[in-house]
Coordinates of C-alpha atoms and ligand atoms in Angstrom, one line a residue:
M1 CA 0.3 0.0 -0.5
F2 CA 1.2 3.2 -1.0
P3 CA 1.8 5.9 2.3
S4 CA -0.2 8.5 0.5
R5 CA -3.1 6.0 1.4
I6 CA -2.2 5.1 4.6
W7 CA -1.9 8.7 5.7
R8 CA -5.7 9.4 3.6
E9 CA -6.6 6.7 6.1
M10 CA -5.7 7.0 9.7
P11 CA -8.8 8.2 11.1
Q12 CA -10.7 5.0 10.4
R13 CA -7.9 3.0 11.0
Y14 CA -6.2 4.4 13.9
R15 CA -9.3 6.1 15.9
L16 CA -12.1 3.3 14.5
E17 CA -13.9 6.4 13.1
A18 CA -16.9 5.2 11.5
S19 CA -20.0 7.1 10.2
I20 CA -23.5 7.6 10.0
C21 CA -26.1 8.8 6.5
K22 CA -27.4 11.8 7.7
K23 CA -30.6 10.7 6.3
C24 CA -31.4 7.0 6.3
G25 CA -28.9 5.9 9.6
K26 CA -27.2 3.7 7.9
R27 CA -23.9 3.1 9.6
F28 CA -20.7 1.9 7.9
Y29 CA -17.3 1.5 8.5
P30 CA -14.9 1.9 6.9
P31 CA -16.8 5.4 6.2
R32 CA -18.1 5.6 2.5
L33 CA -18.3 8.5 0.2
I34 CA -22.1 7.5 -0.9
C35 CA -24.5 5.5 1.2
D36 CA -25.2 2.4 -0.5
Q37 CA -28.8 1.8 1.1
C38 CA -30.0 5.8 0.2
G39 CA -27.7 7.4 -2.3
F40 CA -27.4 10.1 0.5
R41 CA -23.9 12.0 0.4
K42 CA -23.6 13.5 3.9
F43 CA -22.1 11.3 6.7
E44 CA -21.5 12.5 10.4
S45 CA -18.7 10.2 11.9
Y46 CA -18.6 8.8 15.4
N47 CA -16.4 5.9 17.1
L48 CA -17.2 2.8 17.1
P49 CA -18.0 1.5 20.4
E50 CA -14.5 -0.8 22.2
E51 CA -16.4 -4.1 22.2
G52 CA -18.9 -5.5 20.4
K53 CA -20.4 -9.3 20.5
L54 CA -19.1 -12.5 18.2
Q55 CA -22.3 -13.1 15.9
T56 CA -21.0 -16.0 14.4
F57 CA -17.0 -17.8 13.4
T58 CA -15.6 -20.0 11.4
V59 CA -11.8 -21.4 12.3
I60 CA -9.8 -22.4 9.3
R61 CA -7.9 -25.5 9.9
I62 CA -6.3 -25.7 6.2
P63 CA -5.3 -22.3 4.9
A64 CA -3.8 -20.9 1.9
S65 CA -0.2 -21.6 2.0
Q66 CA 0.9 -17.8 2.8
F67 CA -1.2 -18.3 6.0
S68 CA 0.0 -21.7 7.3
D69 CA 2.0 -20.3 9.9
Q70 CA -1.1 -19.5 11.9
S71 CA -3.3 -21.9 11.3
P72 CA -5.5 -23.0 13.2
Y73 CA -7.5 -19.9 12.9
A74 CA -10.6 -17.9 13.4
I75 CA -12.8 -15.6 11.0
G76 CA -15.6 -14.0 12.6
I77 CA -18.3 -11.6 12.3
V78 CA -18.3 -9.0 15.0
K79 CA -21.6 -6.8 15.8
F80 CA -21.6 -3.3 17.6
D81 CA -24.0 -2.4 19.9
D82 CA -25.2 0.0 17.0
S83 CA -25.7 -2.6 14.9
L84 CA -22.5 -2.4 12.3
Q85 CA -21.2 -5.5 11.4
L86 CA -17.4 -5.8 10.9
M87 CA -15.5 -9.4 9.6
A88 CA -12.1 -10.1 10.6
Q89 CA -9.5 -12.8 12.2
I90 CA -9.8 -13.4 15.5
V91 CA -6.2 -13.1 17.5
D92 CA -4.8 -14.1 20.9
C93 CA -6.9 -17.2 21.6
D94 CA -8.1 -20.9 22.0
V95 CA -9.6 -21.5 18.8
D96 CA -11.6 -24.4 20.5
K97 CA -12.9 -22.2 23.2
L98 CA -14.3 -19.6 21.2
K99 CA -18.3 -19.2 21.7
I100 CA -21.0 -17.0 19.8
G101 CA -22.0 -14.0 21.8
Q102 CA -18.4 -13.8 23.3
K103 CA -16.9 -10.1 23.8
V104 CA -14.6 -8.9 21.4
R105 CA -13.0 -5.9 20.8
L106 CA -10.9 -4.4 17.7
E107 CA -7.6 -3.7 17.8
F108 CA -4.7 -3.1 15.2
R109 CA -2.1 -5.5 14.1
R110 CA 0.9 -4.9 12.0
I111 CA 0.4 -6.8 8.7
Q112 CA 3.6 -6.2 6.5
T113 CA 6.5 -4.1 6.1
D114 CA 6.7 -2.3 3.1
K115 CA 10.6 -2.9 2.5
S116 CA 10.8 -0.2 -0.6
H117 CA 8.9 2.3 1.4
G118 CA 9.6 1.1 4.8
V119 CA 6.3 1.2 6.2
L120 CA 4.3 -0.8 8.1
S121 CA 0.9 -1.3 7.4
Y122 CA -1.9 -2.7 9.9
A123 CA -5.1 -4.0 10.4
Y124 CA -7.9 -4.7 12.9
K125 CA -8.4 -8.3 14.1
L126 CA -10.8 -8.6 16.7
V127 CA -9.4 -9.9 20.1
P128 CA -11.3 -11.9 22.6
K129 CA -12.2 -10.3 25.9
W130 CA -11.5 -13.5 28.6
Y131 CA -13.4 -12.8 31.7
Ligands
ZN201 ZN1 -28.6 6.2 3.6

């Protein structure tokens, strides 16, 4: 990814900034320019809640070769209090102990280093809250 794009996307990546359509109220993360529900172009930004609930998940035990060092790993869909849903990898957990309804939070993790530009890039991942 180019450094300019990384800088442009900083608010949503680092502050979990999402947007809400001013006309129909649909919520988006990452933010969009046009609402896919009503076509409106004005949004208000808000920060995602710190945690959501795991709606469903699947465990990948035979991954594509570039992810073989992470196997087994889980991919899940998290729903936040305000109805927005996201899909992401679930990390820092024993995949056999995951449960639907479990509380999870979004965290940024490094995913790759761009060697030619010296830029580290990150993505959000889900981290279960164990009590
Ligand atoms: Zn809308």
